Amino acid sequence: MKTPARVTITGAAGQIGYQLAFRIASGQMLGTDQPVILQLLEIPPALGALKGVEMELRDCAFETLYDVVATDDPNLAFKDTDYALLVGAKPRGPGMERKDLLLENAKIFSVQGKALNAHASRDVRVLVVGNPASTNALIALSNAPDLPAAHFTAMTRLDHNRAISQLAAKTEAQVSEIRRMTIWGNHSATQYPDISHARIAGRPAADLVDRAWVENDFIPTVQQRGAAIIKARGASSAASAASSAIDHIHDWVMGTPADDWVSMGVPSDGSYGIAEGVVYSFPVRCSGGRHEIVTGLDIDEFSRARMDATEAELREERAGVADLL
């Protein structure tokens, strides 16, 4: 039996957190040979619901679930944690300006960054799911100076998976046949889903679809998919977001196939002209618990303009929370 891995989920009684907890407890994220201790964090008003989540988790009798900690104390929730999925975030309310939303979430993620810095494993891997994910990740890592910045990531895997699904439907391919999809930039409506380097059953994806479809249908559909789901079901993506978070951590830990890459929001190192100082989605390969930006890809003018536009939005977000960095 391996030593149990400690996994923190914030906002654990919410829709995404609820979906995540059972899948992680069953071994879907880290493997069925890896026991886990779930450390579940919620705000005080949600502790009753969190107790119910804990009860259900225990009732499932998962062989990989070693223990459950349910708390409203970030210091306890992040104690010795190996993996932290930061899901809980303040949603945008009626009449709330984007800057107000950024500032409210900055307060949450600065506290969590400090708690991670003080209590988490020195090798902790952090995934920020709560929106605005990229800027929240930047805030968290800025408040955790003793932890490696590269261990803080933001989720664009949901966008990546959405893009693969749309391309598969258009070309009547299986999602398993699609490789090298890329999401550049922010997890927002400015993100750029890029098929320039994607391949379908070994063939260039760009050769199998019309350019007009890419520009007028594919890109806007992926960019606006979250809003479309809210309109359809009256609530934001939950199961698909949780599934993508599982994919993100699984591939980060277990590695990506040699002929493929995934999309992750990571601290920019200057690759592709994206200056340091933002958490930006790049194509990455993972091995040995580390991610590395795929370099050397050709970038045409169409892509360059969209990559720059989403970077500009991230820098605007960063400016709005500069005092908390």
Rosetta silent file (secondary structure, phi, psi, omega in degrees, C-alpha in Angstrom):
SEQUENCE: MKTPARVTITGAAGQIGYQLAFRIASGQMLGTDQPVILQLLEIPPALGALKGVEMELRDCAFETLYDVVATDDPNLAFKDTDYALLVGAKPRGPGMERKDLLLENAKIFSVQGKALNAHASRDVRVLVVGNPASTNALIALSNAPDLPAAHFTAMTRLDHNRAISQLAAKTEAQVSEIRRMTIWGNHSATQYPDISHARIAGRPAADLVDRAWVENDFIPTVQQRGAAIIKARGASSAASAASSAIDHIHDWVMGTPADDWVSMGVPSDGSYGIAEGVVYSFPVRCSGGRHEIVTGLDIDEFSRARMDATEAELREERAGVADLL
SCORE:     score description
SCORE:     0.000 S_00000001
   1 L     0.000  128.354  177.372    0.000    0.000    0.000 S_00000001
   2 L   -71.213  158.632  172.280    1.345    3.407   -0.994 S_00000001
   3 L   -63.931  132.926 -179.172    1.465    6.281    1.469 S_00000001
   4 L   -59.926  139.128  174.178   -1.860    8.140    1.186 S_00000001
   5 E   -91.469  136.298  177.942   -1.787   11.327   -0.887 S_00000001
   6 E   -91.571  126.702 -177.079   -3.501   14.343    0.625 S_00000001
   7 E  -124.183  119.209  178.193   -5.864   16.090   -1.778 S_00000001
   8 E   -96.720  134.662  171.671   -7.509   19.414   -0.914 S_00000001
   9 E  -123.673  121.874  175.044  -10.730   20.536   -2.598 S_00000001
  10 E   -93.829  154.349 -174.722  -12.026   24.027   -1.854 S_00000001
  11 L    61.664   38.359 -167.423  -15.694   24.788   -2.314 S_00000001
  12 L   -71.679  -15.890  177.155  -16.170   21.061   -1.761 S_00000001
  13 L   -94.927   -2.704  176.514  -19.924   21.207   -1.152 S_00000001
  14 L   -77.010  177.127 -173.972  -20.541   23.088   -4.398 S_00000001
  15 H   -62.638  -45.231 -179.259  -21.552   21.428   -7.641 S_00000001
  16 H   -70.448  -45.903 -179.648  -18.036   21.020   -9.046 S_00000001
  17 H   -59.528  -39.490  178.941  -16.497   20.097   -5.700 S_00000001
  18 H   -62.296  -44.258  178.070  -19.191   17.489   -5.089 S_00000001
  19 H   -63.240  -42.022 -176.955  -18.491   15.883   -8.476 S_00000001
  20 H   -64.602  -44.553 -170.478  -14.741   15.947   -7.862 S_00000001
  21 H   -55.912  -44.447 -175.563  -14.742   14.404   -4.414 S_00000001
  22 H   -74.369  -34.916  179.344  -16.223   11.056   -5.401 S_00000001
  23 H   -70.642  -38.668  176.975  -14.150   10.633   -8.538 S_00000001
  24 H   -67.711  -43.282 -179.353  -10.921   11.386   -6.685 S_00000001
  25 H   -61.752  -29.087 -177.649  -11.929    9.107   -3.810 S_00000001
  26 L   -85.277   -4.414  176.567  -12.560    6.259   -6.269 S_00000001
  27 L    97.342    7.470 -175.616   -9.060    6.506   -7.746 S_00000001
  28 L   -72.177  -23.646 -177.281   -9.888    8.121  -11.080 S_00000001
  29 L   -90.058  -46.875 -173.121   -7.399   10.977  -10.672 S_00000001
  30 L  -109.102   -3.532  179.290   -4.308    9.372   -9.148 S_00000001
  31 L   108.257  150.055 -176.515   -4.901    5.702   -9.867 S_00000001
  32 L   -77.069   -2.434  174.909   -6.632    2.835   -8.117 S_00000001
  33 L  -102.572    7.639 -176.975   -3.392    1.876   -6.354 S_00000001
  34 L  -116.012  104.690  176.030   -3.038    5.287   -4.684 S_00000001
  35 L   -67.282  151.418 -178.343   -4.970    5.846   -1.429 S_00000001
  36 E  -131.948  149.809  167.256   -6.065    9.412   -0.745 S_00000001
  37 E  -110.679  116.447  179.412   -6.990   11.591    2.203 S_00000001
  38 E   -87.340  127.480  178.255   -9.542   14.168    1.103 S_00000001
  39 E  -115.237  103.649 -168.381   -9.243   17.535    2.848 S_00000001
  40 E  -102.090  126.171 -177.234  -12.452   19.423    2.095 S_00000001
  41 E  -114.257  134.809  174.334  -12.745   23.181    2.625 S_00000001
  42 L  -142.882  167.616  173.136  -15.931   25.237    2.725 S_00000001
  43 L   -79.577  155.470 -175.016  -17.170   28.539    4.094 S_00000001
  44 H   -51.514  -42.170 -178.852  -18.953   28.378    7.476 S_00000001
  45 H   -63.151  -18.482 -176.923  -22.534   28.643    6.085 S_00000001
  46 H  -101.172    8.699 -176.448  -21.910   25.533    3.950 S_00000001
  47 H   -65.024  -31.752  177.112  -20.497   23.299    6.703 S_00000001
  48 H   -63.243  -47.111  177.438  -23.795   21.438    7.068 S_00000001
  49 H   -63.269  -37.623  179.416  -23.797   20.534    3.389 S_00000001
  50 H   -64.637  -36.866  176.694  -20.115   19.623    3.636 S_00000001
  51 H   -61.047  -38.651  177.103  -20.903   17.219    6.472 S_00000001
  52 H   -63.577  -39.043  176.622  -23.376   15.531    4.151 S_00000001
  53 H   -62.307  -44.896  178.533  -20.671   15.180    1.486 S_00000001
  54 H   -59.524  -44.140 -179.975  -18.364   13.604    4.055 S_00000001
  55 H   -60.640  -43.607  179.652  -21.074   11.170    5.120 S_00000001
  56 H   -65.107  -41.053  179.032  -21.725   10.112    1.524 S_00000001
  57 H   -59.513  -44.860  179.967  -18.038    9.663    0.809 S_00000001
  58 H   -66.296  -36.650 -178.991  -17.665    7.359    3.783 S_00000001
  59 H   -66.966  -22.443  178.763  -20.842    5.468    2.808 S_00000001
  60 H   -72.606  -21.070  178.416  -19.330    4.650   -0.593 S_00000001
  61 L    53.524   44.862  176.836  -16.622    2.570    1.125 S_00000001
  62 L   -64.643  132.289  179.598  -14.066    3.348   -1.591 S_00000001
  63 L   -65.434  -24.958 -178.428  -11.001    1.158   -1.161 S_00000001
  64 L   -90.834   -5.014 -179.414   -8.779    4.106   -2.105 S_00000001
  65 E   -91.448  108.485 -176.179  -10.320    6.556    0.397 S_00000001
  66 E   -83.773  -39.533 -179.650   -8.129    6.515    3.501 S_00000001
  67 E  -166.721  165.160  177.785   -9.754    9.413    5.386 S_00000001
  68 E  -132.327  133.020  173.182  -11.813   12.599    5.054 S_00000001
  69 E  -118.188  122.872  179.314  -11.224   15.964    6.718 S_00000001
  70 E  -118.224  123.376 -170.878  -14.092   18.483    6.466 S_00000001
  71 E  -155.790  163.962  169.970  -13.365   22.012    7.698 S_00000001
  72 L  -110.145   10.677 -177.583  -13.762   25.759    7.245 S_00000001
  73 L  -103.002  109.882 -179.570  -10.155   26.383    8.317 S_00000001
  74 H   -58.138  -33.152 -179.237   -7.761   26.878    5.357 S_00000001
  75 H   -64.099  -37.294  177.140   -4.772   26.094    7.569 S_00000001
  76 H   -76.091  -40.994 -177.152   -6.182   22.651    8.337 S_00000001
  77 H   -64.261  -32.019 -177.349   -7.454   22.044    4.805 S_00000001
  78 L   -99.118    4.018 -176.804   -4.028   22.720    3.277 S_00000001
  79 L   -63.371  118.932  176.316   -1.947   20.967    5.960 S_00000001
  80 L    58.731   18.531 -175.265    0.650   18.740    4.255 S_00000001
  81 L   -67.792  143.325  178.818   -1.488   18.610    1.118 S_00000001
  82 L   -97.085  -29.896  179.962    0.055   17.109   -2.008 S_00000001
  83 E  -137.904  130.698 -179.675   -2.600   18.265   -4.466 S_00000001
  84 E  -125.190  120.223  176.542   -4.838   21.310   -4.111 S_00000001
  85 E  -107.392  106.065 -174.251   -7.829   21.913   -6.374 S_00000001
  86 E   -91.467   94.934 -173.570   -8.999   25.467   -5.755 S_00000001
  87 L   -99.636  -42.416 -175.202  -12.602   25.375   -6.898 S_00000001
  88 L   -65.514  127.535  178.832  -14.436   27.717   -4.557 S_00000001
  89 L  -152.745  157.675  179.440  -14.707   31.270   -5.878 S_00000001
  90 L   -77.953  124.420  178.587  -17.149   34.142   -5.630 S_00000001
  91 L   -77.076  160.012  178.622  -19.546   34.133   -8.601 S_00000001
  92 L   -74.925  123.868 -178.969  -20.428   37.290  -10.454 S_00000001
  93 L   -97.108  172.447  179.366  -23.603   38.775   -9.013 S_00000001
  94 L   -57.928  130.324  177.375  -26.206   41.138  -10.515 S_00000001
  95 L    76.601    0.748 -178.374  -24.718   44.536  -11.267 S_00000001
  96 L   -79.767  126.041  175.714  -21.214   43.437  -10.300 S_00000001
  97 L   -75.225  154.664 -179.001  -18.466   44.903  -12.468 S_00000001
  98 H   -58.309  -38.378  179.897  -15.659   42.617  -13.638 S_00000001
  99 H   -63.422  -38.908  177.977  -13.157   44.606  -11.577 S_00000001
 100 H   -63.461  -41.100  178.899  -15.260   44.066   -8.437 S_00000001
 101 H   -62.778  -43.720  178.638  -15.356   40.329   -9.140 S_00000001
 102 H   -59.002  -44.804 -177.063  -11.589   40.259   -9.579 S_00000001
 103 H   -68.271  -39.164  178.980  -11.020   42.048   -6.289 S_00000001
 104 H   -64.114  -42.045  179.413  -13.429   39.838   -4.332 S_00000001
 105 H   -73.892  -29.802  177.392  -11.747   36.701   -5.627 S_00000001
 106 H   -59.594  -37.596  178.707   -8.302   38.188   -5.099 S_00000001
 107 H   -63.412  -41.982 -179.023   -9.058   38.304   -1.367 S_00000001
 108 H   -64.734  -47.982 -172.266  -10.009   34.608   -1.352 S_00000001
 109 H   -80.318  -20.351  172.005   -7.013   33.398   -3.329 S_00000001
 110 H   -70.680  -39.986  176.418   -4.490   35.542   -1.491 S_00000001
 111 H   -62.965  -44.346 -178.273   -5.604   33.896    1.781 S_00000001
 112 H   -68.613  -36.246  175.598   -5.401   30.459    0.205 S_00000001
 113 H   -62.021  -42.690  178.262   -1.976   31.183   -1.277 S_00000001
 114 H   -64.070  -40.326  179.627   -0.697   32.171    2.168 S_00000001
 115 H   -66.698  -39.525  175.318   -2.184   29.020    3.717 S_00000001
 116 H   -61.894  -44.524 -178.692   -0.567   26.852    1.049 S_00000001
 117 H   -60.025  -38.228 -176.097    2.739   28.590    1.611 S_00000001
 118 H   -82.227  -31.530 -166.358    2.575   27.959    5.346 S_00000001
 119 H  -125.406  -20.362 -173.782    1.155   24.446    5.501 S_00000001
 120 L   -75.413  162.595  169.591    1.228   22.521    2.200 S_00000001
 121 L   -54.331  143.806  179.262    3.797   19.969    1.089 S_00000001
 122 L   -67.910  -11.237  179.556    6.798   21.711   -0.464 S_00000001
 123 L  -111.881   19.986 -176.828    6.082   19.653   -3.600 S_00000001
 124 L   -59.071  145.042  172.424    2.360   20.462   -3.750 S_00000001
 125 E  -110.514  128.995 -173.741    0.668   20.690   -7.146 S_00000001
 126 E  -118.456  130.339  173.267   -2.054   23.359   -7.367 S_00000001
 127 E  -119.826  122.820  175.820   -4.865   23.620   -9.917 S_00000001
 128 E   -95.936  120.796  178.529   -7.082   26.708   -9.883 S_00000001
 129 L  -104.724  -36.704 -177.037  -10.568   26.014  -11.240 S_00000001
 130 L   -63.008  132.744 -176.332  -12.477   28.955   -9.741 S_00000001
 131 L   -85.032  152.305   -3.876  -12.834   31.855  -12.163 S_00000001
 132 L   -73.053  108.788 -164.975  -11.176   34.053  -13.246 S_00000001
 133 H   -59.735  -45.007 -175.479   -8.863   31.039  -13.041 S_00000001
 134 H   -64.741  -44.870 -179.574   -5.673   32.411  -14.581 S_00000001
 135 H   -73.281  -34.202  174.390   -5.594   35.574  -12.497 S_00000001
 136 H   -63.111  -38.137  176.509   -6.670   33.695   -9.367 S_00000001
 137 H   -64.307  -39.778  178.451   -3.727   31.331   -9.945 S_00000001
 138 H   -63.062  -41.392  178.781   -1.412   34.332  -10.293 S_00000001
 139 H   -64.181  -45.997 -178.687   -2.706   35.739   -7.002 S_00000001
 140 H   -61.212  -47.424 -177.988   -2.278   32.414   -5.205 S_00000001
 141 H   -68.287  -31.123  178.625    1.284   31.851   -6.397 S_00000001
 142 H   -67.513  -24.413  179.085    2.216   35.455   -5.632 S_00000001
 143 L   -98.251   10.209  177.948    1.177   34.823   -2.020 S_00000001
 144 L  -130.026   64.550 -172.975    3.152   31.569   -1.794 S_00000001
 145 L   -65.656  -17.714 -178.402    6.761   32.711   -2.338 S_00000001
 146 L   -89.752   -2.619  179.264    8.243   29.592   -0.742 S_00000001
 147 L  -108.434  149.973 -179.974    6.580   27.242   -3.234 S_00000001
 148 L   -63.168  128.486  179.417    7.643   26.763   -6.876 S_00000001
 149 H   -58.896  -34.098 -178.688    5.638   29.076   -9.154 S_00000001
 150 H   -65.836  -13.818  179.806    5.532   26.302  -11.770 S_00000001
 151 H   -87.174    3.073  175.404    3.477   24.201   -9.348 S_00000001
 152 E  -108.581  125.098 -178.130    0.541   26.628   -9.710 S_00000001
 153 E  -133.776  161.493  175.504   -1.650   26.116  -12.776 S_00000001
 154 E  -119.777  149.712 -174.377   -5.032   27.273  -14.084 S_00000001
 155 L   -86.688  115.569  164.723   -7.559   25.077  -15.822 S_00000001
 156 L  -120.384   11.907  179.268   -8.082   25.435  -19.547 S_00000001
 157 H   -65.913  -30.583  176.669   -8.512   21.678  -19.971 S_00000001
 158 H   -62.575  -43.982  177.415  -12.287   22.162  -20.116 S_00000001
 159 H   -64.051  -41.242  177.716  -11.834   24.439  -23.133 S_00000001
 160 H   -58.526  -48.485 -179.829   -9.353   21.946  -24.606 S_00000001
 161 H   -66.008  -39.270  176.957  -11.839   19.095  -24.214 S_00000001
 162 H   -60.974  -41.492 -179.481  -14.659   21.198  -25.625 S_00000001
 163 H   -64.789  -42.724  177.566  -12.541   22.014  -28.670 S_00000001
 164 H   -60.926  -43.630 -178.997  -11.718   18.350  -29.274 S_00000001
 165 H   -61.836  -44.146  179.393  -15.396   17.448  -28.986 S_00000001
 166 H   -63.950  -42.106 -179.561  -16.441   20.110  -31.506 S_00000001
 167 H   -67.730  -39.424  178.168  -13.751   19.073  -33.981 S_00000001
 168 H   -62.801  -43.503  179.574  -14.647   15.392  -33.617 S_00000001
 169 H   -63.263  -41.340 -178.379  -18.331   16.100  -34.285 S_00000001
 170 H   -66.039  -38.764 -174.151  -17.533   18.191  -37.362 S_00000001
 171 H   -99.567    2.860 -178.439  -15.215   15.601  -38.925 S_00000001
 172 L    56.594   38.111  177.208  -17.149   12.521  -37.713 S_00000001
 173 L  -103.761  166.960  171.612  -14.011   11.351  -35.913 S_00000001
 174 L   -87.608  146.767 -179.787  -13.617    9.837  -32.462 S_00000001
 175 H   -60.148  -28.753  179.678  -12.155   12.082  -29.790 S_00000001
 176 H   -67.468  -15.579 -179.325   -9.456    9.450  -29.294 S_00000001
 177 H   -89.190   -7.851 -174.521   -8.233   10.140  -32.847 S_00000001
 178 E   -98.280  130.568 -179.070   -7.543   13.832  -32.205 S_00000001
 179 E  -129.210  154.648  168.512   -4.115   14.960  -31.070 S_00000001
 180 L    63.767   39.506  168.128   -2.341   18.271  -30.435 S_00000001
 181 L   -74.510  149.729 -179.562   -5.262   20.592  -29.785 S_00000001
 182 E  -135.868  134.580  167.558   -4.191   23.891  -28.233 S_00000001
 183 E  -112.415  122.377  177.437   -5.919   26.531  -26.125 S_00000001
 184 E  -101.886  138.656  165.310   -3.940   29.772  -25.904 S_00000001
 185 E    94.204 -132.225 -169.841   -4.410   32.455  -23.267 S_00000001
 186 L   -94.827  151.788  169.837   -7.189   33.104  -20.794 S_00000001
 187 L   -84.919   80.387 -177.146  -10.093   30.923  -19.677 S_00000001
 188 L  -161.516 -174.284 -179.917  -12.551   33.501  -20.973 S_00000001
 189 L   -71.197   -6.161  176.320  -14.256   34.579  -24.172 S_00000001
 190 L   -94.135   -6.887 -179.919  -10.884   35.821  -25.487 S_00000001
 191 L   -53.141  154.944  179.413   -9.262   32.374  -25.364 S_00000001
 192 E  -121.205  102.499  173.171   -7.979   31.068  -28.684 S_00000001
 193 E   -78.247  120.592 -167.665   -8.749   27.428  -29.542 S_00000001
 194 E  -119.033  119.185  177.508   -6.172   26.599  -32.203 S_00000001
 195 L  -100.776    8.745 -174.224   -6.326   23.643  -34.616 S_00000001
 196 L   -55.716  -33.101 -175.965   -3.271   24.751  -36.613 S_00000001
 197 L  -112.502    1.661 -177.712   -1.168   21.901  -35.259 S_00000001
 198 L   -72.282  152.188  178.640   -3.951   19.434  -34.458 S_00000001
 199 E  -131.699  143.589  178.520   -4.095   16.065  -36.158 S_00000001
 200 E  -121.065  113.257 -176.532   -7.002   13.695  -36.741 S_00000001
 201 L    50.840   38.974  176.479   -6.017   10.062  -37.220 S_00000001
 202 L    88.363   -7.768 -179.196   -2.609   11.308  -38.290 S_00000001
 203 E  -101.393  147.233  177.569   -3.878   13.873  -40.802 S_00000001
 204 E   -59.976  126.602 -178.668   -3.667   17.668  -40.340 S_00000001
 205 H   -60.506  -35.671 -177.697   -6.986   18.840  -38.911 S_00000001
 206 H   -63.209  -21.646  178.843   -6.829   22.052  -40.964 S_00000001
 207 H   -81.136  -11.137 -172.991   -7.011   19.953  -44.148 S_00000001
 208 L  -107.309   -2.975  179.885  -10.302   18.367  -43.063 S_00000001
 209 L  -136.186  156.417  177.954  -12.382   21.454  -42.258 S_00000001
 210 L   -76.481  143.339  177.763  -13.188   24.742  -43.957 S_00000001
 211 H   -61.558  -36.029 -179.462  -11.380   27.842  -42.742 S_00000001
 212 H   -63.371  -38.384  177.732  -14.722   29.668  -42.613 S_00000001
 213 H   -64.450  -41.723  179.576  -16.080   27.045  -40.195 S_00000001
 214 H   -58.731  -49.096 -174.037  -13.030   27.435  -37.971 S_00000001
 215 H   -74.703  -39.500 -170.543  -13.331   31.210  -37.795 S_00000001
 216 H   -98.376  -18.914 -177.803  -17.114   31.616  -37.728 S_00000001
 217 H  -121.509  -57.222 -173.930  -18.326   28.513  -35.891 S_00000001
 218 H   -60.219  -56.420 -176.235  -15.613   26.544  -34.119 S_00000001
 219 H   -61.141  -50.334  179.236  -13.780   29.366  -32.340 S_00000001
 220 H   -62.783  -35.738  179.978  -16.910   31.244  -31.149 S_00000001
 221 H   -63.047  -45.406  179.215  -18.601   27.997  -30.056 S_00000001
 222 H   -66.265  -42.734 -178.864  -15.665   26.982  -27.865 S_00000001
 223 H   -61.997  -36.781 -173.475  -15.253   30.512  -26.508 S_00000001
 224 L  -104.553   11.498 -174.206  -18.957   30.797  -25.596 S_00000001
 225 H   -61.989  -39.422  179.603  -19.647   27.189  -24.590 S_00000001
 226 H   -60.776  -43.912  178.738  -19.847   27.992  -20.891 S_00000001
 227 H   -64.956  -36.971  179.378  -22.468   30.683  -21.469 S_00000001
 228 H   -64.995  -37.641  179.338  -24.448   28.321  -23.724 S_00000001
 229 H   -68.943  -41.124  176.733  -24.528   25.688  -20.977 S_00000001
 230 H   -59.437  -42.817  179.653  -25.720   28.228  -18.401 S_00000001
 231 H   -64.476  -37.669 -175.791  -28.505   29.253  -20.781 S_00000001
 232 H   -76.517  -43.041 -172.957  -29.489   25.621  -21.406 S_00000001
 233 H  -109.801   -4.266  178.668  -29.420   24.200  -17.862 S_00000001
 234 L    75.565   12.002  178.800  -29.756   27.315  -15.743 S_00000001
 235 L  -155.524  159.275 -176.707  -26.443   26.631  -14.022 S_00000001
 236 L   -76.542  167.609 -179.791  -22.782   26.652  -14.946 S_00000001
 237 L   -57.817  130.934  179.224  -20.771   23.636  -16.078 S_00000001
 238 L  -124.928  -62.550 -178.343  -20.211   21.232  -13.205 S_00000001
 239 H   -62.215  -42.507 -179.022  -19.709   17.616  -14.309 S_00000001
 240 H   -70.304  -34.027  176.670  -17.637   18.608  -17.348 S_00000001
 241 H   -66.824  -43.404  178.504  -15.563   21.031  -15.272 S_00000001
 242 H   -63.836  -42.673  179.466  -14.880   18.353  -12.667 S_00000001
 243 H   -60.629  -40.710 -179.584  -14.000   15.823  -15.365 S_00000001
 244 H   -69.663  -34.768  175.722  -11.543   18.265  -16.919 S_00000001
 245 H   -64.406  -40.560  175.592   -9.931   18.978  -13.547 S_00000001
 246 H   -60.386  -46.848  178.742   -9.428   15.236  -13.116 S_00000001
 247 H   -57.942  -44.900 -176.723   -7.866   15.077  -16.600 S_00000001
 248 H   -58.343  -53.920 -178.283   -5.581   18.024  -15.816 S_00000001
 249 H   -67.853  -42.416 -179.595   -4.124   16.552  -12.622 S_00000001
 250 H   -55.448  -48.386 -177.840   -4.030   12.989  -13.978 S_00000001
 251 H   -71.857  -33.554  176.587   -1.948   13.979  -16.999 S_00000001
 252 H   -61.248  -41.893 -177.097    0.261   16.296  -14.944 S_00000001
 253 H   -82.064  -45.432 -173.315    1.075   13.421  -12.593 S_00000001
 254 H   -88.380  -20.649  179.773    0.984   10.448  -14.961 S_00000001
 255 L   100.717  156.633  178.486    2.351   12.162  -18.075 S_00000001
 256 L   -99.626  153.341  176.907    1.090   12.898  -21.587 S_00000001
 257 L   -59.845  151.744 -176.025    1.441   10.557  -24.586 S_00000001
 258 L   -61.468  -28.862 -175.863    4.604   11.044  -26.642 S_00000001
 259 L  -100.252   16.039 -174.793    2.618   12.130  -29.718 S_00000001
 260 L  -141.499  170.296  170.606    0.290   14.529  -27.941 S_00000001
 261 L  -145.024  171.921  178.018    0.094   17.529  -25.641 S_00000001
 262 E  -128.992  170.788  178.996   -2.543   19.191  -23.461 S_00000001
 263 E  -105.003  129.459  178.420   -3.486   22.778  -22.637 S_00000001
 264 E  -141.254  140.232  170.790   -2.670   24.198  -19.200 S_00000001
 265 E   -78.654  115.615 -176.887   -2.570   27.690  -17.776 S_00000001
 266 E  -132.414  158.570  176.148    1.006   28.056  -16.494 S_00000001
 267 E   -59.806  126.317 -177.945    3.237   30.978  -15.500 S_00000001
 268 L   -66.044  140.159  176.166    4.601   32.373  -18.742 S_00000001
 269 L  -111.014   13.106 -178.797    8.346   32.026  -19.285 S_00000001
 270 L    98.401   -5.734  179.339    8.418   34.270  -22.359 S_00000001
 271 H   -58.672  143.024  177.341    7.600   31.505  -24.862 S_00000001
 272 H    57.596   26.706  176.861    5.853   32.660  -28.050 S_00000001
 273 H    75.476    9.457  177.068    6.412   36.288  -27.094 S_00000001
 274 L   -88.155  107.169 -173.784    4.090   36.103  -24.077 S_00000001
 275 L   -63.461  154.099  177.266    5.988   38.113  -21.485 S_00000001
 276 L   -62.000  160.570  176.515    6.399   36.832  -17.941 S_00000001
 277 L   109.465    0.538  174.819    4.007   38.006  -15.242 S_00000001
 278 L  -135.455  158.078  170.782    0.790   36.251  -16.266 S_00000001
 279 E   -97.799  116.557 -167.106   -0.606   32.728  -16.073 S_00000001
 280 E  -130.326  140.731  179.900   -1.317   31.891  -19.707 S_00000001
 281 E   -79.809  125.837  177.733   -2.562   28.733  -21.398 S_00000001
 282 E  -126.442  164.479  165.795    0.044   27.035  -23.573 S_00000001
 283 E   -74.229  129.801 -178.244    0.389   23.611  -25.160 S_00000001
 284 E  -133.307  151.716  168.406    2.370   21.538  -22.642 S_00000001
 285 E  -110.833  145.340 -177.725    3.792   18.057  -22.303 S_00000001
 286 E  -121.059  141.926  176.994    3.966   16.434  -18.884 S_00000001
 287 E  -159.912  136.984  176.737    6.388   13.886  -17.492 S_00000001
 288 L    59.322   31.873  179.337    7.472   12.948  -13.987 S_00000001
 289 L    77.935   12.755  179.002    5.020   15.366  -12.364 S_00000001
 290 E  -125.288  153.178  176.575    6.336   18.327  -14.341 S_00000001
 291 E  -114.145  149.583  179.015    4.989   20.294  -17.281 S_00000001
 292 E  -139.104  128.717 -179.998    6.992   21.804  -20.123 S_00000001
 293 E   -64.927  132.883  175.501    5.735   24.254  -22.730 S_00000001
 294 L   -72.232  124.036 -176.921    5.867   22.859  -26.263 S_00000001
 295 L  -110.502  167.092  173.065    8.186   25.169  -28.194 S_00000001
 296 L    82.942    9.480  178.795    8.983   25.776  -31.833 S_00000001
 297 L   -77.166  140.586  176.265    5.432   25.795  -33.216 S_00000001
 298 L   -72.528  133.972 -179.661    4.811   28.013  -36.238 S_00000001
 299 L  -119.839  116.178 -179.986    2.455   30.893  -35.451 S_00000001
 300 L   -85.667  176.398 -175.634    0.680   32.598  -38.363 S_00000001
 301 H   -63.329  -39.209  179.419   -0.730   36.132  -38.351 S_00000001
 302 H   -59.075  -47.737 -179.849   -4.273   34.960  -37.594 S_00000001
 303 H   -67.515  -42.360 -177.238   -3.099   33.085  -34.509 S_00000001
 304 H   -57.354  -42.772 -178.256   -0.716   35.828  -33.412 S_00000001
 305 H   -63.044  -41.187 -178.698   -3.483   38.422  -33.283 S_00000001
 306 H   -74.346  -35.756  175.908   -5.683   36.213  -31.124 S_00000001
 307 H   -64.135  -39.135  178.934   -2.846   35.159  -28.837 S_00000001
 308 H   -69.864  -36.889 -178.853   -1.971   38.811  -28.267 S_00000001
 309 H   -65.468  -41.105 -179.890   -5.598   39.789  -27.609 S_00000001
 310 H   -73.718  -30.605  173.330   -6.049   37.203  -24.861 S_00000001
 311 H   -64.202  -41.462 -179.844   -2.691   38.175  -23.328 S_00000001
 312 H   -60.388  -38.442  178.119   -3.844   41.797  -23.226 S_00000001
 313 H   -65.108  -41.267  178.492   -6.940   40.769  -21.266 S_00000001
 314 H   -63.019  -38.330  179.276   -4.811   38.864  -18.757 S_00000001
 315 H   -70.309  -32.667  175.144   -2.576   41.895  -18.260 S_00000001
 316 H   -66.209  -42.121  176.468   -5.659   44.062  -17.723 S_00000001
 317 H   -62.337  -43.313  179.768   -6.865   41.614  -15.076 S_00000001
 318 H   -59.206  -43.053  179.717   -3.448   41.622  -13.447 S_00000001
 319 H   -60.484  -33.826 -177.947   -3.485   45.437  -13.276 S_00000001
 320 H   -70.284  -18.986 -178.699   -6.833   45.304  -11.503 S_00000001
 321 L  -122.543   21.265 -172.844   -5.424   43.248   -8.613 S_00000001
 322 H   -56.169  -32.617 -177.112   -1.861   44.599   -8.583 S_00000001
 323 H   -69.042  -17.959 -177.964   -2.061   45.620   -4.919 S_00000001
 324 H  -102.604    5.387 -179.551   -2.609   42.009   -3.845 S_00000001
 325 L   -94.333    0.000    0.000    0.260   40.502   -5.822 S_00000001
